[in-house]
Tab-separated table of C-alpha atoms in Angstrom:
chain	number	residue	atom	x	y	z
A	7	MET	CA	-77.953	-4.908	26.251
A	8	THR	CA	-79.839	-7.549	28.234
A	9	TRP	CA	-78.573	-9.330	31.344
A	10	ALA	CA	-77.855	-12.381	29.174
A	11	ASP	CA	-75.743	-10.298	26.802
A	12	GLY	CA	-73.802	-8.807	29.689
A	13	LEU	CA	-73.125	-12.207	31.208
A	14	LEU	CA	-71.967	-13.639	27.873
A	15	LEU	CA	-69.645	-10.678	27.373
A	16	ILE	CA	-68.064	-11.012	30.815
A	17	ILE	CA	-67.581	-14.753	30.448
A	18	GLY	CA	-66.299	-14.521	26.900
A	19	LEU	CA	-63.850	-11.612	27.170
A	20	PRO	CA	-60.804	-13.681	28.273
A	21	VAL	CA	-61.067	-16.351	25.586
A	22	LEU	CA	-62.086	-13.879	22.871
A	23	GLY	CA	-59.112	-11.688	23.790
A	24	ALA	CA	-56.777	-14.685	23.611
A	25	ALA	CA	-58.107	-15.707	20.196
A	26	PHE	CA	-57.822	-12.189	18.763
A	27	TYR	CA	-54.289	-11.875	20.152
A	28	LEU	CA	-53.282	-15.120	18.407
A	29	GLY	CA	-54.937	-13.878	15.224
A	30	VAL	CA	-52.843	-10.701	15.251
A	31	LEU	CA	-49.653	-12.733	15.707
A	32	THR	CA	-50.688	-14.903	12.759
A	33	LEU	CA	-51.043	-11.891	10.476
A	34	LEU	CA	-47.534	-10.745	11.467
A	35	SER	CA	-45.797	-14.101	10.876
A	36	GLY	CA	-44.070	-13.263	7.595
A	37	ARG	CA	-40.357	-13.841	7.105
A	38	VAL	CA	-37.923	-11.689	9.041
A	39	ALA	CA	-34.546	-10.532	7.771
A	40	ALA	CA	-31.408	-11.862	9.430
A	41	PRO	CA	-28.943	-9.255	10.730
A	42	ALA	CA	-25.626	-8.887	8.961
A	43	PRO	CA	-22.620	-10.241	10.877
A	44	GLY	CA	-20.191	-7.737	12.352
A	45	ALA	CA	-16.674	-7.272	11.013
A	46	ASN	CA	-15.003	-9.100	13.916
A	47	ALA	CA	-17.915	-11.368	14.837
A	48	ARG	CA	-16.025	-14.627	14.293
A	49	ALA	CA	-13.575	-13.707	17.019
A	50	THR	CA	-16.375	-13.925	19.613
A	51	ARG	CA	-15.659	-16.709	22.111
A	52	VAL	CA	-18.661	-18.997	22.466
A	53	THR	CA	-19.365	-21.974	24.735
A	54	PHE	CA	-22.094	-24.538	24.157
A	55	VAL	CA	-23.655	-25.656	27.447
A	56	VAL	CA	-25.318	-29.083	27.376
A	57	PRO	CA	-27.287	-29.991	30.535
A	58	ALA	CA	-27.579	-33.786	30.613
A	59	HIS	CA	-29.301	-36.239	32.923
A	60	ASP	CA	-28.782	-39.922	31.972
A	61	GLU	CA	-28.209	-39.131	28.287
A	62	ALA	CA	-25.480	-41.673	27.537
A	63	ALA	CA	-27.264	-43.051	24.479
A	64	GLY	CA	-27.326	-39.800	22.523
A	65	ILE	CA	-24.791	-37.421	24.040
A	66	ALA	CA	-22.036	-38.226	21.530
A	67	ALA	CA	-24.279	-37.437	18.552
A	68	THR	CA	-25.194	-34.075	20.076
A	69	ILE	CA	-21.554	-33.204	20.733
A	70	ASN	CA	-20.619	-34.181	17.176
A	71	SER	CA	-23.342	-31.872	15.876
A	72	LEU	CA	-21.990	-28.995	17.967
A	73	ALA	CA	-18.402	-29.627	16.896
A	74	ALA	CA	-19.443	-29.402	13.231
A	75	VAL	CA	-20.834	-25.839	13.380
A	76	ASP	CA	-19.350	-23.132	11.202
A	77	TRP	CA	-17.212	-21.304	13.762
A	78	PRO	CA	-13.442	-21.060	14.365
A	79	ALA	CA	-12.307	-23.935	16.577
A	80	GLU	CA	-10.168	-21.638	18.707
A	81	ALA	CA	-13.253	-19.575	19.622
A	82	LEU	CA	-15.563	-22.484	20.435
A	83	ARG	CA	-15.900	-24.770	23.463
A	84	ILE	CA	-18.408	-27.452	24.521
A	85	LEU	CA	-19.315	-27.927	28.189
A	86	VAL	CA	-21.505	-30.839	29.300
A	87	LEU	CA	-23.064	-30.517	32.744
A	88	ALA	CA	-23.776	-34.115	33.802
A	89	ASP	CA	-26.472	-33.628	36.418
A	90	ASN	CA	-27.111	-36.454	38.917
A	91	CYS	CA	-26.425	-39.102	36.286
A	92	SER	CA	-26.673	-42.820	37.049
A	93	ASP	CA	-25.182	-43.900	33.707
A	94	ASP	CA	-21.936	-43.137	31.850
A	95	THR	CA	-23.070	-39.843	30.284
A	96	ALA	CA	-19.970	-38.068	31.601
A	97	ALA	CA	-17.512	-40.647	30.251
A	98	ARG	CA	-19.123	-40.702	26.813
A	99	ALA	CA	-19.174	-36.908	26.653
A	100	ARG	CA	-15.465	-36.734	27.465
A	101	ALA	CA	-14.725	-39.399	24.875
A	102	ALA	CA	-16.582	-37.303	22.288
A	103	GLY	CA	-14.334	-34.320	23.056
A	104	ALA	CA	-16.391	-32.209	25.446
A	105	ARG	CA	-15.395	-30.748	28.759
A	106	VAL	CA	-17.536	-32.254	31.521
A	107	ILE	CA	-18.618	-31.026	34.940
A	108	GLU	CA	-20.331	-33.651	37.068
A	109	ARG	CA	-22.921	-32.497	39.547
A	110	ASP	CA	-24.201	-34.765	42.320
A	111	ASP	CA	-26.899	-33.152	44.446
A	112	PRO	CA	-30.057	-35.316	44.632
A	113	ALA	CA	-31.800	-32.761	46.825
A	114	HIS	CA	-31.571	-30.123	44.079
A	115	ARG	CA	-32.171	-31.909	40.810
A	116	GLY	CA	-33.172	-30.150	37.648
A	117	LYS	CA	-32.127	-28.345	34.540
A	118	GLY	CA	-32.230	-24.982	36.292
A	119	TYR	CA	-29.655	-26.037	38.875
A	120	ALA	CA	-27.446	-27.523	36.153
A	121	LEU	CA	-27.550	-24.316	34.113
A	122	ALA	CA	-26.902	-22.141	37.152
A	123	LEU	CA	-23.709	-24.052	37.911
A	124	ALA	CA	-22.555	-23.974	34.289
A	125	PHE	CA	-23.211	-20.236	33.901
A	126	THR	CA	-21.507	-19.377	37.195
A	127	THR	CA	-18.476	-21.434	36.205
A	128	LEU	CA	-18.173	-19.746	32.807
A	129	ILE	CA	-18.639	-16.254	34.236
A	130	ASN	CA	-15.932	-16.841	36.838
A	131	GLU	CA	-13.501	-18.253	34.257
A	132	GLY	CA	-13.893	-15.172	32.060
A	133	TRP	CA	-13.172	-16.835	28.691
A	134	SER	CA	-16.670	-16.990	27.183
A	135	GLU	CA	-18.385	-13.969	25.691
A	136	ALA	CA	-21.556	-15.822	24.683
A	137	VAL	CA	-23.244	-19.064	25.742
A	138	ILE	CA	-25.663	-21.291	23.827
A	139	VAL	CA	-27.782	-23.884	25.645
A	140	VAL	CA	-28.428	-27.156	23.821
A	141	ASP	CA	-30.404	-30.103	25.173
A	142	ALA	CA	-28.612	-33.446	25.132
A	143	ASP	CA	-30.911	-35.052	22.542
A	144	SER	CA	-30.596	-32.282	19.954
A	145	VAL	CA	-28.833	-31.439	16.716
A	146	VAL	CA	-28.172	-27.897	15.496
A	147	SER	CA	-27.870	-26.085	12.188
A	148	THR	CA	-24.293	-25.237	11.245
A	149	ASN	CA	-25.033	-21.489	11.373
A	150	ILE	CA	-26.387	-21.421	14.931
A	151	VAL	CA	-23.351	-19.673	16.435
A	152	SER	CA	-23.099	-17.027	13.720
A	153	ALA	CA	-26.833	-16.303	14.035
A	154	VAL	CA	-26.712	-15.957	17.823
A	155	VAL	CA	-23.639	-13.721	17.725
A	156	ALA	CA	-25.144	-11.510	15.004
A	157	HIS	CA	-28.365	-10.978	16.956
A	158	LEU	CA	-26.516	-10.240	20.190
A	159	ALA	CA	-24.550	-7.549	18.340
A	160	ARG	CA	-27.663	-5.769	17.055
A	161	PRO	CA	-28.227	-2.212	18.289
A	162	GLY	CA	-30.675	-2.064	21.143
A	163	HIS	CA	-31.339	-3.966	24.351
A	164	TRP	CA	-30.742	-7.497	23.041
A	165	GLY	CA	-28.845	-9.705	25.498
A	166	ALA	CA	-30.399	-13.070	24.667
A	167	VAL	CA	-31.418	-14.983	21.540
A	168	GLN	CA	-33.781	-17.868	20.822
A	169	VAL	CA	-33.291	-19.833	17.587
A	170	PHE	CA	-36.103	-21.820	15.995
A	171	TYR	CA	-36.742	-24.995	17.984
A	172	GLY	CA	-38.259	-27.830	15.965
A	173	VAL	CA	-38.770	-31.595	15.909
A	174	ARG	CA	-35.992	-34.012	15.048
A	175	ASN	CA	-38.283	-36.984	14.265
A	176	PRO	CA	-41.361	-35.348	12.662
A	177	LEU	CA	-42.584	-38.426	10.792
A	178	ALA	CA	-42.340	-40.934	13.648
A	179	SER	CA	-46.112	-40.871	14.323
A	180	TRP	CA	-49.186	-38.685	14.078
A	181	ARG	CA	-48.256	-37.368	17.536
A	182	THR	CA	-44.850	-36.097	16.385
A	183	GLN	CA	-46.474	-34.649	13.269
A	184	LEU	CA	-48.846	-32.639	15.449
A	185	MET	CA	-45.913	-31.622	17.660
A	186	THR	CA	-44.091	-30.393	14.552
A	187	ILE	CA	-47.081	-28.204	13.726
A	188	ALA	CA	-47.383	-27.066	17.343
A	189	LEU	CA	-43.735	-26.007	17.568
A	190	ALA	CA	-44.047	-24.233	14.219
A	191	ILE	CA	-46.895	-22.262	15.820
A	192	PHE	CA	-45.361	-21.635	19.228
A	193	HIS	CA	-41.801	-20.986	18.088
A	194	ARG	CA	-41.709	-19.869	14.440
A	195	LEU	CA	-45.080	-18.153	13.945
A	196	ARG	CA	-45.042	-16.322	17.263
A	197	GLY	CA	-41.287	-15.717	17.156
A	198	ARG	CA	-41.524	-14.086	13.728
A	199	ALA	CA	-44.462	-11.936	14.815
A	200	ARG	CA	-42.597	-10.683	17.860
A	201	ALA	CA	-39.504	-9.996	15.780
A	202	ARG	CA	-41.569	-7.894	13.387
A	203	LEU	CA	-43.087	-6.037	16.339
A	204	GLY	CA	-39.614	-5.410	17.780
A	205	VAL	CA	-40.435	-7.061	21.120
A	206	SER	CA	-38.833	-9.937	22.980
A	207	THR	CA	-39.671	-13.496	22.081
A	208	LYS	CA	-39.918	-16.161	24.766
A	209	LEU	CA	-37.153	-18.558	25.710
A	210	ASN	CA	-37.891	-22.171	24.791
A	211	GLY	CA	-35.276	-23.971	26.882
A	212	ASN	CA	-33.353	-25.369	23.909
A	213	GLY	CA	-31.347	-23.242	21.474
A	214	MET	CA	-31.130	-20.279	23.858
A	215	GLY	CA	-28.179	-17.929	23.461
A	216	PHE	CA	-26.974	-15.398	26.023
A	217	ALA	CA	-24.370	-12.693	26.169
A	218	VAL	CA	-22.276	-13.417	29.254
A	219	ALA	CA	-22.790	-9.779	30.209
A	220	ALA	CA	-26.546	-10.464	30.429
A	221	LEU	CA	-25.968	-13.557	32.579
A	222	ARG	CA	-23.798	-11.459	34.851
A	223	ALA	CA	-26.382	-8.654	35.051
A	224	VAL	CA	-29.273	-11.047	35.762
A	225	PRO	CA	-27.904	-14.064	37.674
A	226	TYR	CA	-29.595	-17.300	36.718
A	227	GLN	CA	-31.979	-18.174	39.548
A	228	ALA	CA	-34.686	-20.051	37.617
A	229	PHE	CA	-35.310	-23.421	39.262
A	230	SER	CA	-38.925	-24.214	38.394
A	231	ILE	CA	-39.828	-26.861	35.804
A	232	ALA	CA	-40.548	-23.984	33.409
A	233	GLU	CA	-37.131	-22.470	34.015
A	234	ASP	CA	-36.861	-21.095	30.468
A	235	LEU	CA	-39.994	-18.952	30.704
A	236	GLU	CA	-39.103	-17.976	34.271
A	237	TYR	CA	-35.660	-16.679	33.295
A	238	GLY	CA	-37.053	-14.976	30.202
A	239	ILE	CA	-39.446	-13.030	32.421
A	240	ALA	CA	-36.535	-11.994	34.641
A	241	LEU	CA	-34.527	-10.759	31.648
A	242	VAL	CA	-37.341	-8.687	30.146
A	243	ARG	CA	-38.178	-7.210	33.544
A	244	ALA	CA	-34.522	-6.158	33.804
A	245	GLY	CA	-34.683	-4.422	30.417
A	246	ILE	CA	-32.757	-7.119	28.522
A	247	GLY	CA	-34.381	-8.154	25.250
A	248	ILE	CA	-34.654	-11.662	23.764
A	249	ALA	CA	-34.230	-11.675	19.969
A	250	TYR	CA	-35.647	-14.363	17.694
A	251	ALA	CA	-33.261	-15.946	15.150
A	252	ASP	CA	-35.424	-17.573	12.483
A	253	GLU	CA	-32.448	-18.285	10.227
A	254	ALA	CA	-30.900	-20.841	12.609
A	255	SER	CA	-32.469	-23.930	14.123
A	256	ILE	CA	-32.208	-26.667	16.692
A	257	SER	CA	-34.222	-29.875	16.660
A	258	ALA	CA	-34.885	-32.374	19.420
A	259	GLU	CA	-36.515	-35.759	19.602
A	260	MET	CA	-40.200	-35.754	20.522
A	261	VAL	CA	-41.890	-38.804	21.995
A	262	SER	CA	-44.314	-40.624	19.722
A	263	GLN	CA	-46.012	-42.818	22.343
A	264	ALA	CA	-48.766	-41.606	24.655
A	265	ASP	CA	-47.346	-43.119	27.845
A	266	ARG	CA	-44.040	-41.294	27.408
A	267	ALA	CA	-45.741	-38.092	26.304
A	268	VAL	CA	-47.727	-37.836	29.553
A	269	SER	CA	-44.777	-36.761	31.717
A	270	GLN	CA	-43.591	-34.307	29.066
A	271	ARG	CA	-47.017	-32.713	28.642
A	272	ASP	CA	-47.537	-32.630	32.406
A	273	ARG	CA	-44.201	-30.877	32.885
A	274	TRP	CA	-44.906	-28.250	30.217
A	275	ASP	CA	-48.469	-27.462	31.289
A	276	GLY	CA	-47.809	-27.737	35.014
A	277	GLY	CA	-44.790	-25.473	34.837
A	278	ARG	CA	-46.628	-22.791	32.876
A	279	ALA	CA	-49.626	-23.006	35.210
A	280	THR	CA	-47.380	-22.351	38.208
A	281	LEU	CA	-45.771	-19.329	36.560
A	282	ARG	CA	-49.191	-18.060	35.516
A	283	ARG	CA	-50.329	-18.063	39.134
A	284	THR	CA	-47.105	-16.364	40.238
A	285	TYR	CA	-46.607	-13.737	37.550
A	286	ALA	CA	-49.947	-13.034	35.845
A	287	VAL	CA	-51.151	-10.227	38.111
A	288	PRO	CA	-47.736	-8.515	38.565
A	289	LEU	CA	-47.069	-8.589	34.807
A	290	VAL	CA	-50.480	-7.118	33.978
A	291	GLU	CA	-49.896	-4.350	36.521
A	292	GLU	CA	-46.450	-3.663	35.044
A	293	ALA	CA	-47.869	-3.611	31.513
A	294	VAL	CA	-50.490	-1.053	32.538
A	295	ARG	CA	-47.868	1.132	34.231
A	296	ALA	CA	-45.213	0.830	31.505
A	297	ARG	CA	-47.636	1.118	28.572
A	298	THR	CA	-45.169	-0.604	26.287
A	299	LEU	CA	-45.896	-3.275	23.696
A	300	GLU	CA	-43.130	-5.494	25.057
A	301	ARG	CA	-44.597	-5.617	28.572
A	302	PHE	CA	-48.110	-6.169	27.190
A	303	ASP	CA	-46.914	-9.070	25.060
A	304	LEU	CA	-45.034	-10.611	27.988
A	305	ALA	CA	-48.196	-10.470	30.091
A	306	MET	CA	-50.199	-12.096	27.277
A	307	GLU	CA	-47.585	-14.832	26.894
A	308	VAL	CA	-48.125	-15.790	30.522
A	309	LEU	CA	-51.907	-15.317	30.518
A	310	VAL	CA	-52.854	-17.126	27.310
A	311	PRO	CA	-53.312	-20.854	28.032
A	312	PRO	CA	-52.188	-23.660	25.688
A	313	LEU	CA	-53.911	-23.691	22.302
A	314	SER	CA	-55.931	-26.797	23.195
A	315	ALA	CA	-57.362	-24.965	26.201
A	316	VAL	CA	-58.209	-21.874	24.124
A	317	VAL	CA	-60.083	-24.089	21.647
A	318	ALA	CA	-61.968	-25.857	24.445
A	319	LEU	CA	-62.899	-22.609	26.217
A	320	LEU	CA	-64.088	-20.982	23.010
A	321	GLY	CA	-66.139	-24.098	22.303
A	322	LEU	CA	-67.811	-23.871	25.709
A	323	TRP	CA	-68.527	-20.181	25.219
A	324	SER	CA	-70.034	-20.904	21.788
A	325	VAL	CA	-72.335	-23.478	23.388
A	326	ALA	CA	-73.399	-20.856	25.942
A	327	VAL	CA	-74.184	-18.435	23.117
A	328	ALA	CA	-76.284	-21.101	21.390
A	329	VAL	CA	-78.239	-21.772	24.596
A	330	VAL	CA	-78.936	-18.077	25.097
A	331	ALA	CA	-79.985	-17.766	21.447
A	332	PHE	CA	-82.416	-20.657	21.887
A	333	TRP	CA	-84.070	-19.389	25.074
A	334	VAL	CA	-83.897	-15.613	24.697
A	335	ALA	CA	-82.777	-14.153	21.375
A	336	VAL	CA	-79.868	-14.396	18.979
A	337	PRO	CA	-77.149	-12.010	20.266
A	338	LEU	CA	-75.743	-10.825	16.940
A	339	TRP	CA	-72.685	-9.248	18.528
A	340	ALA	CA	-71.815	-12.576	20.176
A	341	LEU	CA	-72.265	-14.495	16.934
A	342	SER	CA	-70.049	-12.003	15.103
A	343	LEU	CA	-67.289	-12.007	17.718
A	344	GLY	CA	-67.462	-15.795	18.034
A	345	ALA	CA	-67.132	-16.272	14.291
A	346	LEU	CA	-64.161	-13.891	14.217
A	347	ALA	CA	-62.496	-15.706	17.132
A	348	TRP	CA	-62.914	-19.111	15.467
A	349	THR	CA	-61.475	-17.625	12.267
A	350	CYS	CA	-58.434	-16.374	14.187
A	351	LEU	CA	-57.779	-19.808	15.694
A	352	LEU	CA	-58.276	-21.546	12.346
A	353	MET	CA	-55.812	-19.146	10.712
A	354	HIS	CA	-53.368	-19.758	13.545
A	355	VAL	CA	-53.423	-23.520	13.052
A	356	MET	CA	-53.353	-23.386	9.237
A	357	ARG	CA	-50.385	-21.039	9.297
A	358	GLY	CA	-48.650	-23.498	11.617
A	359	VAL	CA	-49.162	-26.305	9.113
A	360	VAL	CA	-47.622	-24.180	6.364
A	361	LEU	CA	-44.633	-23.185	8.530
A	362	SER	CA	-44.100	-26.778	9.709
A	363	GLY	CA	-42.831	-27.820	6.276
A	364	LEU	CA	-44.726	-31.126	6.476
A	365	GLY	CA	-46.728	-30.451	3.329
A	366	PRO	CA	-49.645	-32.849	2.705
A	367	VAL	CA	-48.590	-34.924	5.732
A	368	GLY	CA	-49.309	-31.948	7.965
A	369	TRP	CA	-52.807	-31.428	6.615
A	370	ARG	CA	-53.589	-35.124	7.084
A	371	ALA	CA	-52.245	-34.989	10.650
A	372	LEU	CA	-54.920	-32.409	11.524
A	373	ALA	CA	-57.460	-35.243	11.436
A	374	PHE	CA	-55.920	-36.419	14.728
A	375	ALA	CA	-56.005	-32.943	16.308
A	376	PRO	CA	-59.382	-33.447	18.107
A	377	PHE	CA	-58.027	-36.603	19.767
A	378	TYR	CA	-54.860	-34.763	20.824
A	379	VAL	CA	-56.867	-31.843	22.225
A	380	ALA	CA	-59.111	-34.216	24.179
A	381	TRP	CA	-56.065	-36.093	25.528
A	382	ALA	CA	-54.360	-32.863	26.599
A	383	LEU	CA	-57.512	-31.590	28.321
A	384	LEU	CA	-58.104	-34.868	30.164
A	385	LEU	CA	-54.496	-34.864	31.317
A	386	ARG	CA	-54.907	-31.313	32.578
A	387	LEU	CA	-58.089	-32.180	34.458
A	388	ARG	CA	-56.500	-35.258	36.054
A	389	ARG	CA	-53.441	-33.417	37.284
A	390	ARG	CA	-53.140	-33.279	41.047
A	391	GLY	CA	-50.869	-30.463	42.098
A	392	THR	CA	-47.853	-29.356	40.080
A	393	ARG	CA	-44.710	-31.327	39.514
A	394	THR	CA	-41.601	-29.572	40.785
A	395	ALA	CA	-38.882	-32.136	40.080
A	396	TRP	CA	-37.034	-32.496	36.796
A	397	VAL	CA	-38.274	-35.829	35.393
A	398	ARG	CA	-36.494	-36.979	32.273
A	399	THR	CA	-38.792	-37.832	29.382
A	400	GLY	CA	-38.216	-41.327	28.027
A	401	ARG	CA	-36.431	-41.444	24.682
A	402	GLU	CA	-37.542	-43.428	21.666
């Protein structure tokens, strides 16, 4: 192996590893069986928690969706946590039939603080046995409670559940079509693969279910702008598994306009970047010590950058290979590994289109993917620091 080969290998290992990892998840993304409900499952007392910040326009529709689920009324409650609201979110939520807690603490704004207060309140009251978090712009499938309860009752270490999280307005624009494909990749494809591997999925912030016993064992102290991933890491580190419920779903509105999408994209990428800097090295060390698939997958979840970044990095590495081939010699091993990595990413995206349910619309939307990737990369390069405050994304 020449010095050029060695340099290409060192530079390429991270992105090649990420691509192969995503390829393996793609191959494991077949359907997963739903667990059978327990004999007394419908007696489980469940509370929906809805964190809301200035959501007056849509809060009633979300509450109506929650009230219509297939679960005994005497075992179901809805709690809206109105966090630092400047509109009449609280009044509209009460009028729709929900219990409301109003929180006014401008110095500590954010979804994490809202959830911490809601969970502490429910734990202290002692009525709830399970909690499901629903964002204030979402609608749920009628079986969401039965699915969460069934997964929490499975034998093993499962103390949390994540249902499939999709897009409520998939046909609003090419941007929401691509988001539909992206969430099919991030949530359904990868969730199914992890379910088949028997390891924890990641929490996605919306449609998360928890056994109150798990919330009591691992107090909610996740206050970053990626509070879902942060708390998921804490649960897995404590030995509490996060099951994936593919049979139930929640869908939320995604922005279709670029100006509104900027803050949302910045929050997602910035939050994950912060957690990557904080947890990457400790999680890799723990994975090496534990030698378990679950810890390895958790480390990869934190290490692997967004798909747009993986594509860009693999593209840069491919250019480097081409330059070396032009000036020195064609490194056959690099060409082979590069071709395999590109195949893995292509499979990953194509499987996402199939799982998105968009049909021909999804395939046509891929024509806009290069523009979306370029936009996401430019936004990432322009970012100065990391946002720490909870900034509400503008609604349509």
